[in-house]
């Protein structure tokens, strides 16, 4: 059989919003086979009013070494003492909970000598290298001359304890990513692959054929209707078969396989994916960082002959499993706020008991967020890729989107505000509301809000050589992000309310029509989908309507609106600079 694959031209998602992992500009984000779509809202808009502008307090012992006396790394050299983002400091119970706790990331060693990081493309370098603007969430980090001199262009190579601490802080702040090709290779034989499956023997055979004999494989049959076919495929490839007596869902099935893993690393692969050459070996390199618990590849579409339907072209360009071209740290409110469990490579002893077995949707988001809260790092690495067999029948596709939406309420119960559909500061919320009002005073009011915010922000970044210029840049970024988040609310998360409002308000009808056209055309240009604008726009709206319907259904079932409410950050938590 000939497999043909299409790689989107420019699939670069922006900061994802909580529910659907929708990047800041509304990119969706649901996990594969039985997972939700929830990530965390992009920090850019809201975050830029306070918490976004500071390097967090870094109270985690893994991040601050009080013994260091090098002035390049201590005190104000690396942090803006004015502000702190609670999203990075709030680790009340260690994140994983007693029943899930694995190894402790605070006890691991430092980054090894030779480990190289590179400032990511979203980071702006100012003031001769002494001011860095970017990260996840966005912040301003100030470096002393001595710290800035450790860089070679945008790269920093670990040579000693001091450079290791700086590189670690850059990684944790989301300002830099490992240079994966420079990391040491690890032995692929140290990886066991766990495959949860329910029927689908042909897909399982395709996956195991791609894996070959390079790894030990455990196939967990989650109560298939025809278990003999699954057993036959597993035996043909020399895989260990774990047959479950009753259907427990993908999370519990993965955990059943995890309990039988004896190697240091475990890969979870859904049966509807195909591994590209080098996927495992590339991801393994990230574990040179002792604080990395999970690394995930980019998930692209698998095209099969005779299945070139228009909905598949849309999914090829805009699948919510494809998190884009940029590597990054994964956690709530980061540009990449989750990764799907279609394929994950993990440090086995960091997982504890693994996934939350009771969750049949959103379990991958939940795992990643618990690990991040416990102090582990999770990495997204697009240099490694797998191919996923997307749904091609429209009603199946819509049903899956809605199913993902129902997971928002479950995640909100576990992770609170991290699941908010938008994260806004008071100024950015007021800015958007002024524009939506469409009154004579709207533009002057929005301009006044913008100017006042820029003036306030310039005082917060006064340590920069050009505080006004920097403040204008940050305020502009925040305003644009706020507009895109409002667009996602109207078209996706709150579309039932917007639909009712359009019946009553001419201004709202105008606003919704304008943002719908803007959203579709901008997204089509960004993704380079092989679809005409009309069908692409129809697919976009169906995508949003299905996910939003699931979101509201989950809220109704859960009798809670917490997954529907934006996070308005009225106050920020104070912090002191590290000493």
PDB file of C-alpha atoms in Angstrom, residues 423-532:
ATOM      1  CA  UNK A 423      -6.894  35.045  30.013  1.00  0.00           C
ATOM      2  CA  UNK A 424      -7.227  38.798  30.105  1.00  0.00           C
ATOM      3  CA  UNK A 425      -5.981  41.672  32.179  1.00  0.00           C
ATOM      4  CA  UNK A 426      -8.478  44.394  33.092  1.00  0.00           C
ATOM      5  CA  UNK A 427      -6.972  46.752  30.532  1.00  0.00           C
ATOM      6  CA  UNK A 428      -7.115  44.255  27.668  1.00  0.00           C
ATOM      7  CA  UNK A 429     -10.692  43.263  28.549  1.00  0.00           C
ATOM      8  CA  UNK A 430     -11.693  46.950  28.555  1.00  0.00           C
ATOM      9  CA  UNK A 431      -9.852  47.480  25.255  1.00  0.00           C
ATOM     10  CA  UNK A 432     -11.796  44.679  23.560  1.00  0.00           C
ATOM     11  CA  UNK A 433     -15.139  45.743  25.024  1.00  0.00           C
ATOM     12  CA  UNK A 434     -14.586  49.281  23.774  1.00  0.00           C
ATOM     13  CA  UNK A 435     -14.014  48.006  20.231  1.00  0.00           C
ATOM     14  CA  UNK A 436     -17.006  45.655  20.363  1.00  0.00           C
ATOM     15  CA  UNK A 437     -19.288  48.497  21.465  1.00  0.00           C
ATOM     16  CA  UNK A 438     -18.918  50.094  17.997  1.00  0.00           C
ATOM     17  CA  UNK A 439     -19.883  53.539  19.257  1.00  0.00           C
ATOM     18  CA  UNK A 440     -18.466  56.923  18.340  1.00  0.00           C
ATOM     19  CA  UNK A 441     -16.423  56.868  21.490  1.00  0.00           C
ATOM     20  CA  UNK A 442     -15.082  53.320  20.914  1.00  0.00           C
ATOM     21  CA  UNK A 443     -11.845  54.116  19.077  1.00  0.00           C
ATOM     22  CA  UNK A 444     -10.924  57.095  21.305  1.00  0.00           C
ATOM     23  CA  UNK A 445     -11.627  54.986  24.396  1.00  0.00           C
ATOM     24  CA  UNK A 446      -9.539  52.080  23.089  1.00  0.00           C
ATOM     25  CA  UNK A 447      -6.713  54.478  22.228  1.00  0.00           C
ATOM     26  CA  UNK A 448      -6.853  55.984  25.719  1.00  0.00           C
ATOM     27  CA  UNK A 449      -6.722  52.531  27.325  1.00  0.00           C
ATOM     28  CA  UNK A 450      -3.781  51.603  25.099  1.00  0.00           C
ATOM     29  CA  UNK A 451      -1.874  54.783  25.933  1.00  0.00           C
ATOM     30  CA  UNK A 452      -2.492  54.463  29.664  1.00  0.00           C
ATOM     31  CA  UNK A 453      -1.350  50.851  29.662  1.00  0.00           C
ATOM     32  CA  UNK A 454       1.788  51.685  27.690  1.00  0.00           C
ATOM     33  CA  UNK A 455       2.627  54.486  30.117  1.00  0.00           C
ATOM     34  CA  UNK A 456       2.168  52.199  33.116  1.00  0.00           C
ATOM     35  CA  UNK A 457       4.184  49.465  31.496  1.00  0.00           C
ATOM     36  CA  UNK A 458       7.046  51.797  30.601  1.00  0.00           C
ATOM     37  CA  UNK A 459       7.507  52.435  34.320  1.00  0.00           C
ATOM     38  CA  UNK A 460       7.672  48.691  34.972  1.00  0.00           C
ATOM     39  CA  UNK A 461      10.366  48.155  32.344  1.00  0.00           C
ATOM     40  CA  UNK A 462      12.380  51.273  33.187  1.00  0.00           C
ATOM     41  CA  UNK A 463      15.554  49.187  33.558  1.00  0.00           C
ATOM     42  CA  UNK A 464      15.551  48.812  29.790  1.00  0.00           C
ATOM     43  CA  UNK A 465      17.550  51.335  27.809  1.00  0.00           C
ATOM     44  CA  UNK A 466      14.407  52.181  25.810  1.00  0.00           C
ATOM     45  CA  UNK A 467      11.478  51.638  28.188  1.00  0.00           C
ATOM     46  CA  UNK A 468       8.889  53.530  26.122  1.00  0.00           C
ATOM     47  CA  UNK A 469       9.690  51.624  22.943  1.00  0.00           C
ATOM     48  CA  UNK A 470       9.603  48.305  24.799  1.00  0.00           C
ATOM     49  CA  UNK A 471       6.333  49.207  26.541  1.00  0.00           C
ATOM     50  CA  UNK A 472       4.682  50.105  23.226  1.00  0.00           C
ATOM     51  CA  UNK A 473       5.778  46.762  21.758  1.00  0.00           C
ATOM     52  CA  UNK A 474       4.448  44.797  24.724  1.00  0.00           C
ATOM     53  CA  UNK A 475       1.174  46.705  24.810  1.00  0.00           C
ATOM     54  CA  UNK A 476       0.679  46.162  21.077  1.00  0.00           C
ATOM     55  CA  UNK A 477       1.293  42.436  21.492  1.00  0.00           C
ATOM     56  CA  UNK A 478      -1.195  42.336  24.337  1.00  0.00           C
ATOM     57  CA  UNK A 479      -3.852  44.225  22.415  1.00  0.00           C
ATOM     58  CA  UNK A 480      -3.560  41.959  19.377  1.00  0.00           C
ATOM     59  CA  UNK A 481      -3.687  38.852  21.567  1.00  0.00           C
ATOM     60  CA  UNK A 482      -6.769  40.175  23.368  1.00  0.00           C
ATOM     61  CA  UNK A 483      -8.563  40.702  20.052  1.00  0.00           C
ATOM     62  CA  UNK A 484      -7.805  37.137  18.938  1.00  0.00           C
ATOM     63  CA  UNK A 485      -8.967  35.726  22.256  1.00  0.00           C
ATOM     64  CA  UNK A 486     -12.216  37.686  21.942  1.00  0.00           C
ATOM     65  CA  UNK A 487     -12.599  36.262  18.442  1.00  0.00           C
ATOM     66  CA  UNK A 488     -12.258  32.720  19.821  1.00  0.00           C
ATOM     67  CA  UNK A 489     -14.843  33.445  22.506  1.00  0.00           C
ATOM     68  CA  UNK A 490     -17.406  34.711  20.003  1.00  0.00           C
ATOM     69  CA  UNK A 491     -16.886  32.006  17.390  1.00  0.00           C
ATOM     70  CA  UNK A 492     -15.992  28.956  19.449  1.00  0.00           C
ATOM     71  CA  UNK A 493     -16.430  28.915  23.213  1.00  0.00           C
ATOM     72  CA  UNK A 494     -19.420  31.231  23.525  1.00  0.00           C
ATOM     73  CA  UNK A 495     -20.992  30.734  20.113  1.00  0.00           C
ATOM     74  CA  UNK A 496     -24.448  29.773  21.521  1.00  0.00           C
ATOM     75  CA  UNK A 497     -24.598  33.084  23.382  1.00  0.00           C
ATOM     76  CA  UNK A 498     -23.252  34.957  20.351  1.00  0.00           C
ATOM     77  CA  UNK A 499     -25.916  33.338  18.148  1.00  0.00           C
ATOM     78  CA  UNK A 500     -28.710  34.480  20.448  1.00  0.00           C
ATOM     79  CA  UNK A 501     -27.166  37.924  20.709  1.00  0.00           C
ATOM     80  CA  UNK A 502     -27.019  38.251  16.937  1.00  0.00           C
ATOM     81  CA  UNK A 503     -30.801  37.890  16.831  1.00  0.00           C
ATOM     82  CA  UNK A 504     -31.145  40.894  19.103  1.00  0.00           C
ATOM     83  CA  UNK A 505     -28.276  43.196  18.175  1.00  0.00           C
ATOM     84  CA  UNK A 506     -27.262  44.585  14.805  1.00  0.00           C
ATOM     85  CA  UNK A 507     -23.892  45.632  16.195  1.00  0.00           C
ATOM     86  CA  UNK A 508     -23.152  42.144  17.449  1.00  0.00           C
ATOM     87  CA  UNK A 509     -24.163  40.679  14.061  1.00  0.00           C
ATOM     88  CA  UNK A 510     -21.685  43.050  12.423  1.00  0.00           C
ATOM     89  CA  UNK A 511     -18.936  42.128  14.865  1.00  0.00           C
ATOM     90  CA  UNK A 512     -19.457  38.379  14.526  1.00  0.00           C
ATOM     91  CA  UNK A 513     -19.592  38.544  10.726  1.00  0.00           C
ATOM     92  CA  UNK A 514     -16.403  40.605  10.607  1.00  0.00           C
ATOM     93  CA  UNK A 515     -14.398  38.370  12.926  1.00  0.00           C
ATOM     94  CA  UNK A 516     -15.673  35.202  11.203  1.00  0.00           C
ATOM     95  CA  UNK A 517     -14.390  36.414   7.832  1.00  0.00           C
ATOM     96  CA  UNK A 518     -11.150  37.706   9.335  1.00  0.00           C
ATOM     97  CA  UNK A 519     -10.604  34.445  11.209  1.00  0.00           C
ATOM     98  CA  UNK A 520     -11.163  32.206   8.185  1.00  0.00           C
ATOM     99  CA  UNK A 521      -9.071  34.214   5.723  1.00  0.00           C
ATOM    100  CA  UNK A 522      -6.201  34.789   8.133  1.00  0.00           C
ATOM    101  CA  UNK A 523      -6.132  31.160   9.137  1.00  0.00           C
ATOM    102  CA  UNK A 524      -6.300  29.905   5.558  1.00  0.00           C
ATOM    103  CA  UNK A 525      -3.340  32.086   4.627  1.00  0.00           C
ATOM    104  CA  UNK A 526      -1.387  30.947   7.696  1.00  0.00           C
ATOM    105  CA  UNK A 527      -1.971  27.225   7.233  1.00  0.00           C
ATOM    106  CA  UNK A 528      -1.717  27.043   3.444  1.00  0.00           C
ATOM    107  CA  UNK A 529      -4.572  24.516   3.320  1.00  0.00           C
ATOM    108  CA  UNK A 530      -5.386  23.002  -0.079  1.00  0.00           C
ATOM    109  CA  UNK A 531      -8.967  24.226   0.102  1.00  0.00           C
ATOM    110  CA  UNK A 532     -10.867  27.104  -1.421  1.00  0.00           C
TER     111      UNK A 532
END
